[in-house]
Amino acid sequence: MKVRLLIACVLVAAAYMALTTETRLSTPIKPDGIPQASETPPSRIYKDASGREVHIATPLLDKFSYAGDADLCIELREMTKSNAEAAEELLDACDDISTGSAVEISQKRIWLATMLGDGDEEYTYSLSDNEIDRNKRVVLAISMLRAALDAAAPDAAKEAFSALDSLWIANDASGAFAGYNPPFLFRSAMKAEAGEALLALCPIAGRSDCDSFVPSGMPKALEELGRWKSDEALLLRSAELLEREYRAIKDPSKSKELDFAQDFSATLGYANELNPGNGSAHARRGVKPLEEWLGKYENSTDERALRYIYSTVGAAYGRIASDSQQRADAEKAVKFNSLTFEIARKLDKDGPSWENMANLGDDTLLLAELNREEAGFQKALKLHRDAYVITEKLNSQDATAYMNMKLALTLQHYAKAELPSVTKNERIAMLEEAVNLAEGVKPLFEQTGTALYLRMTNAVLGEANAQLISLRQSNQP
């Protein structure tokens, strides 16, 4: 499997997850995590006038319990006591929350929840914005929306829809939000859960755009969850909604076409990493809109913009070629990453980035293996050595670790090719260097729990050591 450049976010997040401490929220609302996947969450049932039923499940939302309007107002007064005058309008709204009909009370709860949960609102400037207090406000707001949803009658799909549609306030939670593991995925998890419920309710909630409706931010939330949970189904659902969202745009602009093509390619590229079967079908499907965009706009696009598009297409074909082992795919990967390389060399005073060198080195190595061409191995090795040097100058531990692993892999593959022009001693030197590099980076991957890179490093060590034993025992020159 070809692993493209996710090292920075993987290592940083892995270390973060290992060190995260619980944020305690002093509030009557206590979310205590989410149900295990094996549990069957209860359904909420809604009906329209024709009797059509819709079932929705909200297991994450259901973990937020509402202590009641009176307790909410007590909590809110405590939170604003240092600036009560500025919070007067917010407190007055809280005092009035329990008056009126059931529908009016629900609407007031939704309004107050959005005011309380949205850190950008004028009503919340009177509240503390430190991480703990911000998360506390989000918990209170979400619990109010849960209460509004609970109060919605089976024939009140519009009211239920309104409560769920307001759960965007989860965006204001910090990355250390208690009640979900890992905490930094809470925002995406809530957005995805609410989004699926909104899609299910849409046909009976009085909307006429259900064929094109996509809850705001839902595709990105599904993509993030799919990547971190290694869930192919979530990634494919994200791609499906990206397509639906894009189809709803009438006469999309050049930039809108590109935004869709890049997001679609990235999402299906991640899915392909999880399941490259069937000829890398996910990655091939994902890169197609980008190639179509280039066919329409390449000649009218500035090189500075093209370089990033070329890089994305090159990365996609790098994944495809790694799985297919087909020369045509490898040549496309080399072509697009070479275009990126040449533009960077021309426009950037420091030349191409280490990331571009790493990807071009990967593709050049694969093509060299397919063609059994020593010049290709030499070029791939130089690209990876140059990238490694750049990461050391940047003093970036995660980037250097990634290139350490890549360089070890390239050396091991070069030696394994058994090219006639490479002597036994030269191959042994390559393999010894590969082993030293791999052993040097292995402890970091073990410490951070970066399983994929650890497997790759162990594979290099296993193969390199086996090759060394064989070479040292052989009589060949």
mmCIF file of N, CA, C and O in Angstrom, residues 4 23 28 98 124 132 154 187 219 245 343 348:
data_model
loop_
_atom_site.group_PDB
_atom_site.id
_atom_site.type_symbol
_atom_site.label_atom_id
_atom_site.label_comp_id
_atom_site.label_asym_id
_atom_site.label_seq_id
_atom_site.Cartn_x
_atom_site.Cartn_y
_atom_site.Cartn_z
ATOM 1 N N ARG A 4 0.561 8.033 1.470
ATOM 2 C CA ARG A 4 0.904 9.408 1.148
ATOM 3 C C ARG A 4 1.020 10.239 2.420
ATOM 4 O O ARG A 4 0.781 9.755 3.527
ATOM 5 N N THR A 23 -11.289 16.775 30.745
ATOM 6 C CA THR A 23 -11.787 18.094 31.117
ATOM 7 C C THR A 23 -13.069 17.899 31.898
ATOM 8 O O THR A 23 -14.047 17.385 31.368
ATOM 9 N N PRO A 28 -24.852 20.117 35.783
ATOM 10 C CA PRO A 28 -25.750 18.982 36.008
ATOM 11 C C PRO A 28 -25.878 18.074 34.798
ATOM 12 O O PRO A 28 -26.440 16.989 34.886
ATOM 13 N N SER A 98 -39.877 28.956 30.049
ATOM 14 C CA SER A 98 -40.908 27.964 30.369
ATOM 15 C C SER A 98 -42.329 28.440 30.118
ATOM 16 O O SER A 98 -43.288 27.734 30.437
ATOM 17 N N THR A 124 -23.037 36.228 24.048
ATOM 18 C CA THR A 124 -22.124 35.430 24.865
ATOM 19 C C THR A 124 -20.838 36.162 25.201
ATOM 20 O O THR A 124 -19.950 35.589 25.806
ATOM 21 N N ILE A 132 -12.460 25.381 29.347
ATOM 22 C CA ILE A 132 -13.392 24.637 30.204
ATOM 23 C C ILE A 132 -14.774 25.278 30.182
ATOM 24 O O ILE A 132 -15.798 24.593 30.033
ATOM 25 N N PRO A 154 -44.652 13.123 17.786
ATOM 26 C CA PRO A 154 -44.409 12.306 16.589
ATOM 27 C C PRO A 154 -44.847 12.972 15.290
ATOM 28 O O PRO A 154 -44.301 12.677 14.229
ATOM 29 N N ARG A 187 -16.832 16.995 17.517
ATOM 30 C CA ARG A 187 -17.570 17.907 16.641
ATOM 31 C C ARG A 187 -18.031 17.190 15.372
ATOM 32 O O ARG A 187 -19.180 17.331 14.942
ATOM 33 N N PRO A 219 -20.318 16.307 4.823
ATOM 34 C CA PRO A 219 -19.312 15.500 4.104
ATOM 35 C C PRO A 219 -17.940 15.562 4.754
ATOM 36 O O PRO A 219 -17.256 14.534 4.878
ATOM 37 N N GLU A 245 -24.196 17.350 -3.184
ATOM 38 C CA GLU A 245 -24.061 18.781 -2.936
ATOM 39 C C GLU A 245 -23.615 19.514 -4.201
ATOM 40 O O GLU A 245 -24.115 20.587 -4.529
ATOM 41 N N ILE A 343 7.741 23.200 -11.488
ATOM 42 C CA ILE A 343 7.155 24.515 -11.189
ATOM 43 C C ILE A 343 7.746 25.069 -9.893
ATOM 44 O O ILE A 343 8.098 26.257 -9.811
ATOM 45 N N ASP A 348 9.952 28.868 -6.581
ATOM 46 C CA ASP A 348 10.295 28.975 -5.163
ATOM 47 C C ASP A 348 11.794 29.118 -4.971
ATOM 48 O O ASP A 348 12.568 28.313 -5.514
#
